[in-house]
């Protein structure tokens, strides 16, 4: 059984989608299109214009014209009101957007409706408020080589300019919101490239943003492939900043491409986050918590709790509890109301994740639950729990980006602090204990951008998010993100009185 699609969703996917440049829908200069598949079946869902370097050029020109023109002439309050309206329109179209997201990405409709869509709406409203609160400082000067001189010195916080934003496929609309909200609140213009696997909700968002009153050219949306459209954006001399969310591997390519004109770079990259369960914990809280930490969004979260550490005396109980939950998860199409976990996003991801499952077996790890592809059709993988690993195994070191957790026992706080940090990543971590001193002592020692205590996967537009080490540069959300989208100008006047 599946839900009936809204008429607007049927129409949207039936119409070949174009690029959104300068407020208009246009074909790709090459005339090329690509298909976005339905991950539950592998069949083509919709056809989309495929942007390449020439379209990137056009979009950069449109973004520059909007930056120099209408967008910078609006007051901060007018800018904020448009951004707030985008949030409200997302809420108004929540059912439709949730269906598009579920179809294109594979996630259960109920999850998209309860999490992705309202979080995106809230993000825009939170950022709308910042538009009127960007401030500089006045600064007292004491220039040692100008005795007696008086100055009036202050700072202005200004937009960086034309920003390229390249986003992944795991939370397509929400990642667009995380990127667009702060860029717009601070007065930048944008070229957004959604992931080739999931372009639909970003294209629908372009319509919504126009309806909210965003001037032409302020946001341009270019669906296309990473190696072509994405690489052209990251390298373009007319782009002042590139913001990227995706794999650490591609993040390094973005940094290299950005070096040409030394554009500013912010990165939200991969993770291999430790989720740590102490033996004083209430298992009724920690076991579902640990399962949610890895299985939410099919493990396709950069911050997934993919390394589960359990204190020795509780190890068997917690691992068996998580394995029991894994075995009971109902897999199916995201549009089936009974589905608890949908397919992975693509055939490529299916091959990648099952490749890791094979490597774990070959390396001698033990699969306690799952471990295989599910069914013949679509890109489904069984929720999987692996034990008996060693630190050098690929399943322990590398980001799998699927519903696969490796579990190991630990004994002391010192030992677990070291193990938690024994990774090149530093995005997130979870700690489960009743002992607040222990929790905060360990939180301080973990080298990661987010530490959740007795919870996991809690996101809020006000809570900064980002990575230590190879998990990224800069922070998204909170007021911290404003740093990533503004330049500070110091203005100094000598007072000749
Ligand atoms: P994943 O491996 O999870 O698909 P990627 O890091 O490959 O994640 O992709 C995230 C985003 O980066 C997507 O929008 C993709 O098109 C884009 N991308 C991939 N390769 C490049 C590249 N060489 N330059 C710029 N963007 C890229």
CSV table of C-alpha atoms in Angstrom, one decimal, residues 2-209:
chain,number,residue,atom,x,y,z
A,2,UNK,CA,1.2,3.5,-0.7
A,3,UNK,CA,-0.2,6.9,-0.2
A,4,UNK,CA,-1.9,8.7,-3.2
A,5,UNK,CA,0.3,11.4,-4.6
A,6,UNK,CA,-1.0,15.0,-4.5
A,7,UNK,CA,-1.9,16.3,-7.9
A,8,UNK,CA,0.7,19.1,-7.7
A,9,UNK,CA,3.4,16.4,-7.1
A,10,UNK,CA,2.3,14.3,-10.0
A,11,UNK,CA,2.3,17.4,-12.2
A,12,UNK,CA,5.7,18.5,-10.9
A,13,UNK,CA,7.4,15.2,-11.7
A,14,UNK,CA,5.6,14.7,-15.0
A,15,UNK,CA,7.0,18.0,-16.4
A,16,UNK,CA,10.7,17.9,-17.5
A,17,UNK,CA,12.4,20.3,-15.0
A,18,UNK,CA,14.7,23.1,-16.1
A,19,UNK,CA,17.4,25.2,-14.6
A,20,UNK,CA,16.5,28.3,-12.5
A,21,UNK,CA,18.7,31.3,-13.6
A,22,UNK,CA,18.0,35.0,-13.1
A,23,UNK,CA,14.4,34.2,-12.0
A,24,UNK,CA,13.6,32.3,-15.2
A,25,UNK,CA,13.3,28.6,-16.1
A,26,UNK,CA,15.7,27.8,-18.9
A,27,UNK,CA,17.1,24.8,-20.7
A,28,UNK,CA,20.7,23.8,-20.1
A,29,UNK,CA,23.0,25.4,-22.7
A,30,UNK,CA,24.0,21.9,-23.9
A,31,UNK,CA,20.4,20.8,-24.1
A,32,UNK,CA,21.3,17.8,-22.0
A,33,UNK,CA,19.0,16.2,-19.4
A,34,UNK,CA,19.5,13.5,-16.8
A,35,UNK,CA,17.1,11.2,-15.0
A,36,UNK,CA,16.5,11.1,-11.3
A,37,UNK,CA,15.5,7.5,-10.2
A,38,UNK,CA,13.0,6.4,-7.6
A,39,UNK,CA,15.3,4.6,-5.2
A,40,UNK,CA,12.5,2.2,-4.1
A,41,UNK,CA,12.2,0.8,-7.6
A,42,UNK,CA,15.2,2.0,-9.7
A,43,UNK,CA,12.8,3.4,-12.3
A,44,UNK,CA,13.0,7.0,-13.6
A,45,UNK,CA,11.1,9.4,-11.5
A,46,UNK,CA,11.7,12.6,-13.4
A,47,UNK,CA,13.9,14.2,-16.1
A,48,UNK,CA,15.9,17.3,-15.3
A,49,UNK,CA,18.0,19.7,-17.3
A,50,UNK,CA,21.7,19.1,-16.7
A,51,UNK,CA,23.8,22.2,-15.9
A,52,UNK,CA,27.4,22.5,-16.9
A,53,UNK,CA,30.1,25.1,-17.1
A,54,UNK,CA,28.3,27.5,-19.5
A,55,UNK,CA,25.2,27.4,-17.3
A,56,UNK,CA,27.4,28.1,-14.3
A,57,UNK,CA,28.7,31.2,-16.1
A,58,UNK,CA,25.2,32.4,-16.8
A,59,UNK,CA,24.1,31.8,-13.2
A,60,UNK,CA,27.2,33.6,-11.8
A,61,UNK,CA,26.4,36.6,-13.9
A,62,UNK,CA,22.7,36.6,-12.8
A,63,UNK,CA,23.8,36.3,-9.1
A,64,UNK,CA,26.3,39.2,-9.5
A,65,UNK,CA,23.7,41.4,-11.1
A,66,UNK,CA,21.3,40.7,-8.3
A,67,UNK,CA,24.0,41.3,-5.7
A,68,UNK,CA,25.0,44.7,-7.3
A,69,UNK,CA,21.3,45.6,-7.9
A,70,UNK,CA,18.0,44.9,-6.3
A,71,UNK,CA,19.1,42.7,-3.4
A,72,UNK,CA,21.6,45.1,-1.8
A,73,UNK,CA,19.0,48.0,-2.1
A,74,UNK,CA,16.5,46.2,0.1
A,75,UNK,CA,16.5,47.1,3.8
A,76,UNK,CA,17.5,44.5,6.3
A,77,UNK,CA,13.9,44.3,7.4
A,78,UNK,CA,12.6,43.8,3.9
A,79,UNK,CA,15.1,41.0,3.4
A,80,UNK,CA,14.1,39.4,6.7
A,81,UNK,CA,10.4,39.5,5.8
A,82,UNK,CA,11.0,37.6,2.5
A,83,UNK,CA,13.1,35.0,4.3
A,84,UNK,CA,10.3,34.6,6.9
A,85,UNK,CA,7.7,34.2,4.1
A,86,UNK,CA,9.8,31.4,2.6
A,87,UNK,CA,9.5,29.5,5.9
A,88,UNK,CA,5.8,30.0,6.0
A,89,UNK,CA,5.3,28.9,2.4
A,90,UNK,CA,7.3,25.8,3.1
A,91,UNK,CA,4.9,25.0,5.9
A,92,UNK,CA,1.9,25.7,3.6
A,93,UNK,CA,3.3,23.2,1.1
A,94,UNK,CA,4.5,20.8,3.7
A,95,UNK,CA,2.6,17.7,2.4
A,96,UNK,CA,3.6,18.3,-1.1
A,97,UNK,CA,7.3,18.9,-0.3
A,98,UNK,CA,7.3,15.8,2.0
A,99,UNK,CA,6.0,13.6,-0.9
A,100,UNK,CA,8.6,15.0,-3.3
A,101,UNK,CA,11.4,14.4,-0.7
A,102,UNK,CA,10.2,10.8,0.0
A,103,UNK,CA,9.9,10.0,-3.7
A,104,UNK,CA,13.3,11.4,-4.6
A,105,UNK,CA,15.4,10.4,-1.6
A,106,UNK,CA,13.5,7.2,-0.4
A,107,UNK,CA,13.0,8.3,3.2
A,108,UNK,CA,9.7,7.5,4.9
A,109,UNK,CA,7.0,10.1,4.1
A,110,UNK,CA,6.2,10.4,7.8
A,111,UNK,CA,9.8,11.3,8.6
A,112,UNK,CA,10.0,13.9,5.9
A,113,UNK,CA,6.8,15.4,7.1
A,114,UNK,CA,7.8,15.4,10.8
A,115,UNK,CA,11.4,16.4,10.5
A,116,UNK,CA,12.9,17.5,7.2
A,117,UNK,CA,10.1,19.9,6.2
A,118,UNK,CA,9.3,21.7,9.5
A,119,UNK,CA,13.1,22.0,10.3
A,120,UNK,CA,13.6,23.7,6.9
A,121,UNK,CA,10.7,26.1,7.6
A,122,UNK,CA,12.1,26.9,11.1
A,123,UNK,CA,15.6,27.4,9.7
A,124,UNK,CA,14.3,30.2,7.4
A,125,UNK,CA,12.3,31.8,10.2
A,126,UNK,CA,15.3,31.7,12.6
A,127,UNK,CA,17.6,33.2,10.0
A,128,UNK,CA,15.0,35.8,9.0
A,129,UNK,CA,15.4,37.3,12.5
A,130,UNK,CA,19.2,37.7,12.0
A,131,UNK,CA,18.8,40.0,9.0
A,132,UNK,CA,18.0,43.0,11.3
A,133,UNK,CA,20.6,42.1,13.9
A,134,UNK,CA,23.9,42.1,12.0
A,135,UNK,CA,26.0,44.6,13.8
A,136,UNK,CA,29.6,46.0,13.9
A,137,UNK,CA,31.4,47.6,16.8
A,138,UNK,CA,32.9,50.9,17.7
A,139,UNK,CA,36.5,50.6,18.8
A,140,UNK,CA,38.8,52.7,21.0
A,141,UNK,CA,42.2,53.2,19.3
A,142,UNK,CA,45.5,54.1,21.0
A,143,UNK,CA,47.9,54.2,18.1
A,144,UNK,CA,51.4,54.4,19.7
A,145,UNK,CA,53.1,56.3,16.9
A,146,UNK,CA,50.4,59.0,16.7
A,147,UNK,CA,50.4,60.6,20.2
A,148,UNK,CA,47.5,62.8,20.9
A,149,UNK,CA,45.5,61.7,17.7
A,150,UNK,CA,41.9,61.0,18.1
A,151,UNK,CA,39.9,58.5,16.0
A,152,UNK,CA,36.4,57.3,15.4
A,153,UNK,CA,36.8,53.6,14.4
A,154,UNK,CA,34.1,51.1,13.8
A,155,UNK,CA,33.4,47.8,11.9
A,156,UNK,CA,30.7,47.0,9.4
A,157,UNK,CA,29.6,43.4,8.8
A,158,UNK,CA,29.0,43.0,5.0
A,159,UNK,CA,27.9,40.1,2.8
A,160,UNK,CA,30.7,38.2,1.0
A,161,UNK,CA,29.0,38.5,-2.4
A,162,UNK,CA,28.2,35.7,-4.8
A,163,UNK,CA,28.1,32.3,-3.0
A,164,UNK,CA,28.1,28.8,-4.6
A,165,UNK,CA,26.4,26.2,-2.4
A,166,UNK,CA,26.8,22.5,-3.2
A,167,UNK,CA,24.7,20.2,-1.2
A,168,UNK,CA,24.2,16.4,-0.7
A,169,UNK,CA,21.2,14.1,-1.1
A,170,UNK,CA,20.6,12.9,2.4
A,171,UNK,CA,18.3,15.8,3.5
A,172,UNK,CA,17.8,17.6,0.2
A,173,UNK,CA,15.4,20.4,1.3
A,174,UNK,CA,16.9,20.8,4.8
A,175,UNK,CA,20.4,21.1,3.5
A,176,UNK,CA,19.2,23.7,1.0
A,177,UNK,CA,17.6,25.6,3.9
A,178,UNK,CA,20.8,25.3,6.1
A,179,UNK,CA,22.7,26.9,3.3
A,180,UNK,CA,20.3,29.4,1.9
A,181,UNK,CA,18.9,30.8,5.1
A,182,UNK,CA,22.1,32.4,6.5
A,183,UNK,CA,23.4,33.4,3.0
A,184,UNK,CA,20.3,35.4,2.4
A,185,UNK,CA,19.9,36.8,5.9
A,186,UNK,CA,23.4,38.3,5.5
A,187,UNK,CA,22.7,39.7,2.0
A,188,UNK,CA,24.6,37.4,-0.3
A,189,UNK,CA,23.3,36.0,-3.6
A,190,UNK,CA,23.5,32.3,-4.4
A,191,UNK,CA,24.0,29.6,-7.0
A,192,UNK,CA,22.7,26.4,-5.4
A,193,UNK,CA,23.6,23.0,-6.8
A,194,UNK,CA,21.5,20.2,-5.4
A,195,UNK,CA,22.8,16.6,-5.5
A,196,UNK,CA,22.2,14.9,-8.8
A,197,UNK,CA,20.4,12.1,-6.9
A,198,UNK,CA,17.8,14.5,-5.4
A,199,UNK,CA,17.2,17.7,-7.3
A,200,UNK,CA,13.4,17.9,-7.0
A,201,UNK,CA,12.7,19.7,-3.7
A,202,UNK,CA,15.4,22.4,-4.5
A,203,UNK,CA,13.6,23.1,-7.8
A,204,UNK,CA,10.2,23.3,-6.0
A,205,UNK,CA,11.9,25.6,-3.4
A,206,UNK,CA,13.0,27.9,-6.3
A,207,UNK,CA,9.3,28.4,-7.1
A,208,UNK,CA,8.4,29.0,-3.5
A,209,UNK,CA,11.2,31.6,-3.0
